Amino acid sequence: MADAGQYKKVRDIVLSDPARSVIVVSAAGKRFVGDHKLTDLLYLCHAHIRYGVDCSPVFDMIAERYREICRELELKTDIEAELSALREELSGGISQDRLVSRGEYFSARLLADYLGFEFLDAADWLHFSFDGSIDKQRSYTELRRLAEGRRVVIPGFYGVMPDGSIKVLSRGGSDVSGALAAAALDADVYENWTDVSGILMADPRIVENPDTISRITYSELRELSYMGAQVLHEGAVFPVREKNIPLNIRNTNDPLHPGTVIMEKFPDDEQSERFITGIAGRRHFTIITVSKAGLSSEIGSLRKILELFERHGVCVEYTPSGIDTVSLVVSAESVSSCLYALVGEVQKALSPDGIQITDGISVVAAVGRKMAYKPGSSGRLFAALGKSGINIRMISQGPEELNIIVGVNDDDFEKTVRVLYHSFVK
């Protein structure tokens, strides 16, 4: 929605399928490197107001963007009246949430005009409770009532509080609004149009031109997201997952690409030799290994250790263990300020035979729902890494066999991702 050219692409996409009847839009984004997202400018505008600084130069940048879109598309919307009304609100103590929500509001007003659809304000259906959570039951009921039999354009990113004030969602909120709308209307599919052709199988900064994941389950998506893959906002997943509505990530700039389809499960899943769905990982972990004879049979030992980590506010990511050892894998940053105090407390609580600290570890996950049905998956993966001279420092795999996680030295992180990709994808 950055400029008139993007509006034209959106119109072609929407009008190519009459079933696309409810459109949720975001604010105008960047047009080129060095440009500004209008949401960022609106936040900046409010910061100027808060500190008593004239925000006119920033507001003029915002206004001119929408004027340009109106001129190029020859729209009927009286954009000057809309902008004048907003400028008056600026001097009247406008809330930050209301101001930044105007980016989506203007985008929806202009797109509705361009498509010939009706405009439906998000404040008319998306309701928050007093505690700031979304009142799904009321919101769903309202949208079903308001959208029935109509083709509408709705601004994303915001809704209304019980007192009538505007409240915005977190960044990426338009994706959440779209998912809520799809769930409310029991949509056949929730199409999330963005600037990428679906979810990639690996980080393109590490693997050159990685393939797109054509089909992925919500469980696999969760695993990849947790491991650092850049995917959708969680709030954009749960509403449609609850109703098993397919989520299709598509590229506005490449509308013929099928993108990525996400579902709870695929009953007709293709039988393919490719058993890895995606590869992701994170750097900079520390492994704290506690050794003591008979540790695994000592009742309450793991609980004592975990309580100590909890007391220091350190999240334990993985706990690979043996008969006489347990390893606790934690973010190096989270433990940096309390490591030695924590080790001292573990020493006092368990009197272990030894405690070993290993820094500079990365964790890499190969995620795939088909691994459970491919005998020897783990062996093939470990063999590929060994053949490439990568030393595995840790192994973790759940009983559902949805992923295989390995710990490697930070220096081997990118090499590990590339080896797994080229060994099992290409």
CSV table of C-alpha atoms in Angstrom, one decimal:
chain,number,residue,atom,x,y,z
A,1,MET,CA,0.0,0.0,0.0
A,2,ALA,CA,3.0,2.3,-0.3
A,3,ASP,CA,2.0,4.2,-3.4
A,4,ALA,CA,-0.5,4.3,-6.4
A,5,GLY,CA,1.4,1.6,-8.2
A,6,GLN,CA,0.8,-0.8,-5.3
A,7,TYR,CA,-2.9,0.1,-5.1
A,8,LYS,CA,-3.1,-0.9,-8.8
A,9,LYS,CA,-1.5,-4.3,-8.0
A,10,VAL,CA,-3.9,-4.8,-5.1
A,11,ARG,CA,-6.9,-3.9,-7.3
A,12,ASP,CA,-5.9,-6.4,-10.0
A,13,ILE,CA,-5.5,-9.1,-7.3
A,14,VAL,CA,-8.8,-8.5,-5.6
A,15,LEU,CA,-10.9,-8.1,-8.7
A,16,SER,CA,-9.4,-11.3,-10.3
A,17,ASP,CA,-11.5,-13.4,-7.9
A,18,PRO,CA,-15.1,-12.4,-6.9
A,19,ALA,CA,-14.7,-14.5,-3.8
A,20,ARG,CA,-12.3,-11.9,-2.4
A,21,SER,CA,-15.0,-9.8,-0.6
A,22,VAL,CA,-13.4,-8.7,2.7
A,23,ILE,CA,-10.1,-6.8,2.4
A,24,VAL,CA,-8.0,-5.8,5.4
A,25,VAL,CA,-5.3,-3.3,4.7
A,26,SER,CA,-2.2,-1.9,6.4
A,27,ALA,CA,-0.7,1.7,6.3
A,28,ALA,CA,1.5,2.8,3.5
A,29,GLY,CA,5.0,1.3,3.8
A,30,LYS,CA,8.3,2.3,2.3
A,31,ARG,CA,8.5,3.1,-1.4
A,32,PHE,CA,12.3,2.8,-1.7
A,33,VAL,CA,15.4,2.4,0.5
A,34,GLY,CA,15.6,5.4,2.8
A,35,ASP,CA,11.9,6.1,2.7
A,36,HIS,CA,9.7,6.0,5.8
A,37,LYS,CA,6.7,3.9,6.8
A,38,LEU,CA,3.8,6.1,7.5
A,39,THR,CA,3.2,4.4,10.8
A,40,ASP,CA,6.7,5.4,11.9
A,41,LEU,CA,6.0,9.0,10.9
A,42,LEU,CA,2.7,9.0,12.8
A,43,TYR,CA,4.5,7.8,15.9
A,44,LEU,CA,7.1,10.5,15.4
A,45,CYS,CA,4.4,13.1,14.9
A,46,HIS,CA,2.9,12.2,18.3
A,47,ALA,CA,6.3,12.4,19.9
A,48,HIS,CA,6.7,16.0,18.6
A,49,ILE,CA,3.3,16.8,20.2
A,50,ARG,CA,4.2,15.2,23.5
A,51,TYR,CA,7.4,17.3,23.8
A,52,GLY,CA,5.9,20.5,22.6
A,53,VAL,CA,7.7,20.5,19.2
A,54,ASP,CA,5.9,21.6,16.0
A,55,CYS,CA,5.0,18.4,14.1
A,56,SER,CA,3.9,20.2,10.9
A,57,PRO,CA,6.9,19.1,8.8
A,58,VAL,CA,6.3,15.5,9.7
A,59,PHE,CA,2.5,15.7,9.2
A,60,ASP,CA,3.0,17.4,5.8
A,61,MET,CA,5.1,14.4,4.7
A,62,ILE,CA,2.2,12.1,5.7
A,63,ALA,CA,-0.4,14.2,4.0
A,64,GLU,CA,1.5,14.5,0.7
A,65,ARG,CA,1.8,10.7,0.4
A,66,TYR,CA,-2.0,10.3,0.5
A,67,ARG,CA,-2.5,13.3,-1.8
A,68,GLU,CA,-0.2,11.7,-4.4
A,69,ILE,CA,-2.2,8.5,-4.2
A,70,CYS,CA,-5.5,10.3,-4.7
A,71,ARG,CA,-4.2,12.4,-7.6
A,72,GLU,CA,-2.6,9.4,-9.4
A,73,LEU,CA,-5.6,7.2,-9.0
A,74,GLU,CA,-8.1,10.0,-9.6
A,75,LEU,CA,-10.1,9.1,-6.5
A,76,LYS,CA,-13.3,10.9,-5.4
A,77,THR,CA,-12.4,10.8,-1.7
A,78,ASP,CA,-12.1,14.3,-0.2
A,79,ILE,CA,-8.7,13.8,1.2
A,80,GLU,CA,-8.2,17.4,2.0
A,81,ALA,CA,-11.2,17.4,4.3
A,82,GLU,CA,-10.0,14.2,6.0
A,83,LEU,CA,-6.5,15.6,6.5
A,84,SER,CA,-7.8,18.9,7.8
A,85,ALA,CA,-10.0,17.1,10.4
A,86,LEU,CA,-7.0,15.1,11.5
A,87,ARG,CA,-4.8,18.3,11.8
A,88,GLU,CA,-7.5,19.8,14.0
A,89,GLU,CA,-7.3,16.7,16.3
A,90,LEU,CA,-3.6,17.2,16.7
A,91,SER,CA,-4.1,20.4,18.5
A,92,GLY,CA,-6.8,18.9,20.7
A,93,GLY,CA,-4.7,16.3,22.5
A,94,ILE,CA,-5.2,13.3,20.2
A,95,SER,CA,-4.1,10.0,21.8
A,96,GLN,CA,-1.1,8.2,20.4
A,97,ASP,CA,-3.2,5.1,19.4
A,98,ARG,CA,-5.8,7.1,17.5
A,99,LEU,CA,-3.1,9.1,15.6
A,100,VAL,CA,-1.1,6.1,14.5
A,101,SER,CA,-4.2,4.2,13.5
A,102,ARG,CA,-5.0,6.8,10.9
A,103,GLY,CA,-2.4,5.3,8.6
A,104,GLU,CA,-4.6,2.2,8.2
A,105,TYR,CA,-7.7,4.3,8.2
A,106,PHE,CA,-6.6,6.4,5.2
A,107,SER,CA,-5.3,3.3,3.3
A,108,ALA,CA,-8.7,1.6,3.7
A,109,ARG,CA,-10.7,4.7,2.8
A,110,LEU,CA,-8.7,5.2,-0.4
A,111,LEU,CA,-8.7,1.5,-1.4
A,112,ALA,CA,-12.4,1.3,-0.9
A,113,ASP,CA,-12.9,4.2,-3.2
A,114,TYR,CA,-10.6,2.7,-5.8
A,115,LEU,CA,-12.2,-0.7,-5.8
A,116,GLY,CA,-15.8,0.5,-5.6
A,117,PHE,CA,-16.2,-1.4,-2.3
A,118,GLU,CA,-17.7,-0.1,0.9
A,119,PHE,CA,-15.5,1.2,3.8
A,120,LEU,CA,-16.0,-0.5,7.1
A,121,ASP,CA,-14.2,1.1,10.0
A,122,ALA,CA,-12.3,-1.3,12.3
A,123,ALA,CA,-13.7,0.6,15.3
A,124,ASP,CA,-17.2,-0.6,14.3
A,125,TRP,CA,-16.4,-4.3,14.8
A,126,LEU,CA,-13.1,-5.1,16.5
A,127,HIS,CA,-13.8,-4.7,20.2
A,128,PHE,CA,-11.3,-4.8,23.1
A,129,SER,CA,-12.1,-5.7,26.7
A,130,PHE,CA,-11.1,-3.4,29.6
A,131,ASP,CA,-8.0,-5.5,30.2
A,132,GLY,CA,-6.8,-4.9,26.6
A,133,SER,CA,-7.6,-8.4,25.3
A,134,ILE,CA,-9.8,-8.8,22.2
A,135,ASP,CA,-13.4,-9.6,22.8
A,136,LYS,CA,-13.6,-12.3,20.1
A,137,GLN,CA,-17.3,-13.2,20.6
A,138,ARG,CA,-18.5,-9.7,20.3
A,139,SER,CA,-16.1,-8.8,17.5
A,140,TYR,CA,-17.0,-11.9,15.5
A,141,THR,CA,-20.7,-11.3,15.9
A,142,GLU,CA,-20.4,-7.6,14.9
A,143,LEU,CA,-18.4,-8.4,11.8
A,144,ARG,CA,-20.7,-11.1,10.6
A,145,ARG,CA,-23.6,-8.6,10.9
A,146,LEU,CA,-21.8,-5.7,9.2
A,147,ALA,CA,-20.1,-7.6,6.4
A,148,GLU,CA,-23.0,-9.8,5.4
A,149,GLY,CA,-23.7,-9.5,1.7
A,150,ARG,CA,-21.2,-6.7,1.2
A,151,ARG,CA,-17.8,-6.2,-0.3
A,152,VAL,CA,-15.8,-4.2,2.2
A,153,VAL,CA,-12.4,-2.7,2.9
A,154,ILE,CA,-11.4,-2.7,6.5
A,155,PRO,CA,-8.4,-0.9,8.1
A,156,GLY,CA,-6.2,-3.3,10.1
A,157,PHE,CA,-4.1,-2.7,13.2
A,158,TYR,CA,-6.7,-1.1,15.5
A,159,GLY,CA,-10.1,-1.5,17.3
A,160,VAL,CA,-12.1,0.2,20.0
A,161,MET,CA,-12.1,0.0,23.8
A,162,PRO,CA,-15.3,-0.2,25.8
A,163,ASP,CA,-15.1,3.6,26.4
A,164,GLY,CA,-15.0,4.3,22.7
A,165,SER,CA,-11.3,5.1,22.5
A,166,ILE,CA,-9.1,3.7,19.8
A,167,LYS,CA,-6.6,1.0,20.7
A,168,VAL,CA,-3.9,-0.3,18.4
A,169,LEU,CA,-2.4,-3.8,18.2
A,170,SER,CA,1.3,-4.5,18.3
A,171,ARG,CA,3.4,-4.1,15.2
A,172,GLY,CA,2.1,-6.5,12.5
A,173,GLY,CA,-1.4,-5.9,13.8
A,174,SER,CA,-2.9,-5.7,10.4
A,175,ASP,CA,-2.1,-9.4,9.9
A,176,VAL,CA,-3.9,-10.1,13.2
A,177,SER,CA,-6.9,-8.1,12.1
A,178,GLY,CA,-7.0,-10.1,8.9
A,179,ALA,CA,-6.9,-13.4,10.7
A,180,LEU,CA,-9.6,-12.3,13.1
A,181,ALA,CA,-11.8,-11.2,10.2
A,182,ALA,CA,-11.3,-14.6,8.4
A,183,ALA,CA,-12.2,-16.5,11.6
A,184,ALA,CA,-15.2,-14.3,12.2
A,185,LEU,CA,-16.6,-15.0,8.7
A,186,ASP,CA,-15.5,-18.7,8.6
A,187,ALA,CA,-13.6,-17.9,5.4
A,188,ASP,CA,-12.6,-20.5,2.9
A,189,VAL,CA,-9.0,-19.2,3.1
A,190,TYR,CA,-7.1,-16.3,4.7
A,191,GLU,CA,-4.8,-14.8,2.1
A,192,ASN,CA,-2.0,-12.8,3.6
A,193,TRP,CA,-0.5,-10.6,0.9
A,194,THR,CA,2.9,-9.3,1.6
A,195,ASP,CA,6.2,-8.6,-0.2
A,196,VAL,CA,7.6,-12.2,-0.1
A,197,SER,CA,6.4,-15.3,-2.0
A,198,GLY,CA,5.7,-17.3,1.2
A,199,ILE,CA,8.0,-18.7,3.9
A,200,LEU,CA,11.5,-19.7,2.8
A,201,MET,CA,13.1,-23.0,3.7
A,202,ALA,CA,16.2,-21.2,5.1
A,203,ASP,CA,17.5,-17.7,5.8
A,204,PRO,CA,18.4,-16.1,2.4
A,205,ARG,CA,21.2,-14.3,4.1
A,206,ILE,CA,22.8,-17.7,4.7
A,207,VAL,CA,21.5,-19.8,1.8
A,208,GLU,CA,21.4,-18.3,-1.6
A,209,ASN,CA,17.9,-18.4,-3.2
A,210,PRO,CA,16.3,-20.9,-0.8
A,211,ASP,CA,13.2,-22.7,-2.0
A,212,THR,CA,9.8,-21.6,-0.8
A,213,ILE,CA,7.9,-23.9,1.6
A,214,SER,CA,4.8,-24.8,-0.4
A,215,ARG,CA,2.9,-26.5,2.5
A,216,ILE,CA,3.5,-26.3,6.2
A,217,THR,CA,1.5,-27.3,9.3
A,218,TYR,CA,0.9,-24.8,12.1
A,219,SER,CA,3.1,-27.0,14.4
A,220,GLU,CA,6.0,-26.8,12.0
A,221,LEU,CA,5.5,-23.1,11.7
A,222,ARG,CA,5.7,-22.7,15.5
A,223,GLU,CA,8.9,-24.7,15.6
A,224,LEU,CA,10.5,-22.6,12.9
A,225,SER,CA,9.3,-19.4,14.5
A,226,TYR,CA,10.7,-20.3,17.9
A,227,MET,CA,14.0,-21.1,16.3
A,228,GLY,CA,14.3,-17.6,14.8
A,229,ALA,CA,12.7,-17.9,11.4
A,230,GLN,CA,11.0,-14.7,10.3
A,231,VAL,CA,7.4,-15.7,10.0
A,232,LEU,CA,3.9,-14.3,10.9
A,233,HIS,CA,2.9,-12.6,14.1
A,234,GLU,CA,1.6,-15.3,16.4
A,235,GLY,CA,-1.7,-13.4,16.7
A,236,ALA,CA,-2.1,-13.8,13.0
A,237,VAL,CA,-2.0,-17.6,13.3
A,238,PHE,CA,-4.2,-18.5,16.3
A,239,PRO,CA,-7.6,-17.2,15.1
A,240,VAL,CA,-7.5,-19.1,11.8
A,241,ARG,CA,-5.8,-22.2,13.4
A,242,GLU,CA,-8.7,-22.5,15.8
A,243,LYS,CA,-11.1,-23.0,12.9
A,244,ASN,CA,-8.6,-24.8,10.7
A,245,ILE,CA,-8.9,-22.1,8.0
A,246,PRO,CA,-6.0,-22.4,5.5
A,247,LEU,CA,-3.6,-19.5,5.7
A,248,ASN,CA,-2.0,-18.6,2.3
A,249,ILE,CA,1.0,-16.2,2.3
A,250,ARG,CA,1.3,-14.6,-1.1
A,251,ASN,CA,3.4,-11.9,-2.8
A,252,THR,CA,1.7,-8.7,-4.0
A,253,ASN,CA,4.5,-8.2,-6.4
A,254,ASP,CA,4.3,-11.7,-7.8
A,255,PRO,CA,0.6,-12.6,-7.7
A,256,LEU,CA,1.0,-15.8,-9.8
A,257,HIS,CA,3.3,-17.4,-7.3
A,258,PRO,CA,1.3,-19.9,-5.1
A,259,GLY,CA,3.2,-18.9,-1.9
A,260,THR,CA,2.9,-21.0,1.2
A,261,VAL,CA,-0.2,-22.7,2.5
A,262,ILE,CA,-0.5,-23.3,6.2
A,263,MET,CA,-3.0,-25.8,7.8
A,264,GLU,CA,-3.3,-27.9,10.9
A,265,LYS,CA,-2.7,-31.0,8.8
A,266,PHE,CA,-2.7,-32.1,5.1
A,267,PRO,CA,-4.8,-35.2,4.7
A,268,ASP,CA,-3.6,-35.7,1.2
A,269,ASP,CA,0.1,-34.9,2.0
A,270,GLU,CA,2.3,-35.6,-1.0
A,271,GLN,CA,4.8,-38.5,-0.7
A,272,SER,CA,8.1,-36.8,-1.3
A,273,GLU,CA,11.7,-37.8,-0.6
A,274,ARG,CA,12.2,-34.3,0.9
A,275,PHE,CA,11.5,-34.8,4.6
A,276,ILE,CA,12.7,-31.5,5.9
A,277,THR,CA,10.2,-28.6,5.7
A,278,GLY,CA,12.5,-25.9,6.9
A,279,ILE,CA,15.8,-25.1,8.6
A,280,ALA,CA,16.3,-22.3,11.2
A,281,GLY,CA,18.5,-21.6,14.1
A,282,ARG,CA,19.9,-19.1,16.7
A,283,ARG,CA,23.3,-18.2,17.9
A,284,HIS,CA,24.9,-17.4,21.3
A,285,PHE,CA,23.9,-20.0,23.8
A,286,THR,CA,25.6,-21.3,26.9
A,287,ILE,CA,25.5,-25.0,28.0
A,288,ILE,CA,25.7,-25.7,31.7
A,289,THR,CA,26.3,-29.4,32.3
A,290,VAL,CA,25.9,-30.9,35.8
A,291,SER,CA,27.5,-34.3,36.4
A,292,LYS,CA,26.8,-36.6,39.3
A,293,ALA,CA,26.8,-40.3,39.7
A,294,GLY,CA,23.2,-41.6,39.6
A,295,LEU,CA,21.8,-38.2,38.9
A,296,SER,CA,19.0,-39.5,36.7
A,297,SER,CA,17.6,-41.7,39.5
A,298,GLU,CA,17.9,-38.9,42.2
A,299,ILE,CA,14.3,-37.8,42.7
A,300,GLY,CA,13.8,-34.1,42.5
A,301,SER,CA,17.3,-33.3,41.2
A,302,LEU,CA,16.1,-31.7,38.0
A,303,ARG,CA,13.4,-29.8,39.7
A,304,LYS,CA,15.9,-28.3,42.1
A,305,ILE,CA,18.1,-27.1,39.3
A,306,LEU,CA,15.3,-25.6,37.3
A,307,GLU,CA,14.0,-23.8,40.3
A,308,LEU,CA,17.4,-22.1,40.7
A,309,PHE,CA,17.3,-21.0,37.1
A,310,GLU,CA,13.8,-19.7,37.5
A,311,ARG,CA,14.8,-17.7,40.6
A,312,HIS,CA,17.4,-15.9,38.5
A,313,GLY,CA,14.9,-15.3,35.7
A,314,VAL,CA,16.8,-17.5,33.2
A,315,CYS,CA,14.7,-19.5,30.7
A,316,VAL,CA,16.1,-23.0,30.1
A,317,GLU,CA,15.6,-23.8,26.4
A,318,TYR,CA,16.7,-27.4,26.2
A,319,THR,CA,17.7,-30.1,28.8
A,320,PRO,CA,19.5,-33.0,27.0
A,321,SER,CA,20.5,-35.5,29.6
A,322,GLY,CA,22.3,-38.8,30.3
A,323,ILE,CA,22.4,-41.3,33.2
A,324,ASP,CA,24.8,-39.2,35.2
A,325,THR,CA,24.5,-35.8,33.5
A,326,VAL,CA,22.0,-33.1,32.6
A,327,SER,CA,22.7,-30.2,30.4
A,328,LEU,CA,20.9,-26.9,30.5
A,329,VAL,CA,21.0,-24.9,27.3
A,330,VAL,CA,20.3,-21.1,27.9
A,331,SER,CA,20.7,-17.9,26.1
A,332,ALA,CA,24.1,-16.5,26.8
A,333,GLU,CA,22.7,-13.0,27.3
A,334,SER,CA,20.1,-14.2,29.8
A,335,VAL,CA,22.7,-15.8,32.0
A,336,SER,CA,25.7,-13.5,31.6
A,337,SER,CA,25.0,-11.4,34.8
A,338,CYS,CA,24.3,-14.3,37.1
A,339,LEU,CA,26.2,-17.3,35.8
A,340,TYR,CA,28.7,-17.7,38.6
A,341,ALA,CA,26.1,-17.1,41.3
A,342,LEU,CA,23.9,-19.7,39.7
A,343,VAL,CA,26.6,-22.2,39.4
A,344,GLY,CA,27.4,-21.7,43.1
A,345,GLU,CA,23.8,-22.3,44.1
A,346,VAL,CA,23.7,-25.5,42.0
A,347,GLN,CA,26.9,-26.7,43.7
A,348,LYS,CA,25.4,-26.0,47.1
A,349,ALA,CA,22.0,-27.6,46.3
A,350,LEU,CA,23.2,-30.8,44.6
A,351,SER,CA,26.9,-31.3,45.5
A,352,PRO,CA,27.6,-32.5,42.0
A,353,ASP,CA,30.8,-34.3,40.9
A,354,GLY,CA,31.4,-31.5,38.4
A,355,ILE,CA,29.9,-28.6,36.5
A,356,GLN,CA,31.1,-27.7,33.0
A,357,ILE,CA,30.3,-24.4,31.2
A,358,THR,CA,30.4,-24.3,27.4
A,359,ASP,CA,30.0,-21.0,25.7
A,360,GLY,CA,29.7,-20.0,22.0
A,361,ILE,CA,27.0,-22.5,21.0
A,362,SER,CA,24.4,-22.2,18.3
A,363,VAL,CA,21.3,-24.3,17.9
A,364,VAL,CA,20.0,-25.3,14.5
A,365,ALA,CA,16.8,-27.2,13.9
A,366,ALA,CA,15.7,-29.3,10.9
A,367,VAL,CA,11.9,-29.2,11.1
A,368,GLY,CA,9.7,-31.6,9.2
A,369,ARG,CA,6.4,-33.4,9.8
A,370,LYS,CA,7.6,-36.3,7.5
A,371,MET,CA,10.7,-37.1,9.5
A,372,ALA,CA,8.7,-39.5,11.8
A,373,TYR,CA,7.9,-41.6,8.7
A,374,LYS,CA,11.4,-41.7,7.2
A,375,PRO,CA,13.6,-44.3,9.0
A,376,GLY,CA,17.1,-43.1,9.5
A,377,SER,CA,16.4,-39.4,9.3
A,378,SER,CA,18.6,-38.6,12.3
A,379,GLY,CA,21.4,-40.8,11.0
A,380,ARG,CA,21.4,-39.1,7.6
A,381,LEU,CA,21.5,-35.7,9.2
A,382,PHE,CA,24.3,-36.5,11.6
A,383,ALA,CA,26.3,-38.2,8.8
A,384,ALA,CA,26.0,-35.1,6.6
A,385,LEU,CA,27.3,-32.8,9.3
A,386,GLY,CA,30.1,-35.2,10.2
A,387,LYS,CA,31.2,-35.5,6.6
A,388,SER,CA,31.5,-31.7,6.5
A,389,GLY,CA,33.7,-31.6,9.6
A,390,ILE,CA,31.1,-30.0,11.8
A,391,ASN,CA,31.4,-31.0,15.5
A,392,ILE,CA,28.0,-31.6,17.1
A,393,ARG,CA,28.0,-30.4,20.7
A,394,MET,CA,24.4,-31.2,21.6
A,395,ILE,CA,21.5,-33.2,20.2
A,396,SER,CA,17.8,-32.9,21.1
A,397,GLN,CA,14.8,-34.6,19.5
A,398,GLY,CA,11.2,-34.8,20.8
A,399,PRO,CA,9.2,-38.0,20.7
A,400,GLU,CA,6.9,-36.6,18.1
A,401,GLU,CA,10.0,-36.3,15.8
A,402,LEU,CA,8.8,-33.0,14.4
A,403,ASN,CA,12.3,-31.6,14.6
A,404,ILE,CA,16.0,-32.5,15.2
A,405,ILE,CA,18.0,-29.9,17.0
A,406,VAL,CA,21.8,-29.9,17.1
A,407,GLY,CA,24.1,-27.6,19.0
A,408,VAL,CA,27.3,-26.5,17.2
A,409,ASN,CA,30.0,-24.0,17.7
A,410,ASP,CA,29.0,-20.4,16.8
A,411,ASP,CA,31.7,-20.4,14.1
A,412,ASP,CA,29.9,-23.3,12.4
A,413,PHE,CA,26.4,-21.9,12.5
A,414,GLU,CA,26.0,-20.7,8.9
A,415,LYS,CA,28.0,-23.7,7.6
A,416,THR,CA,25.6,-26.1,9.4
A,417,VAL,CA,22.5,-24.4,7.9
A,418,ARG,CA,24.0,-24.6,4.4
A,419,VAL,CA,25.1,-28.2,4.8
A,420,LEU,CA,21.6,-29.3,6.0
A,421,TYR,CA,19.9,-27.3,3.2
A,422,HIS,CA,22.1,-28.6,0.4
A,423,SER,CA,22.1,-32.2,1.7
A,424,PHE,CA,18.4,-32.6,2.1
A,425,VAL,CA,16.7,-29.9,0.0
A,426,LYS,CA,18.7,-29.6,-3.2
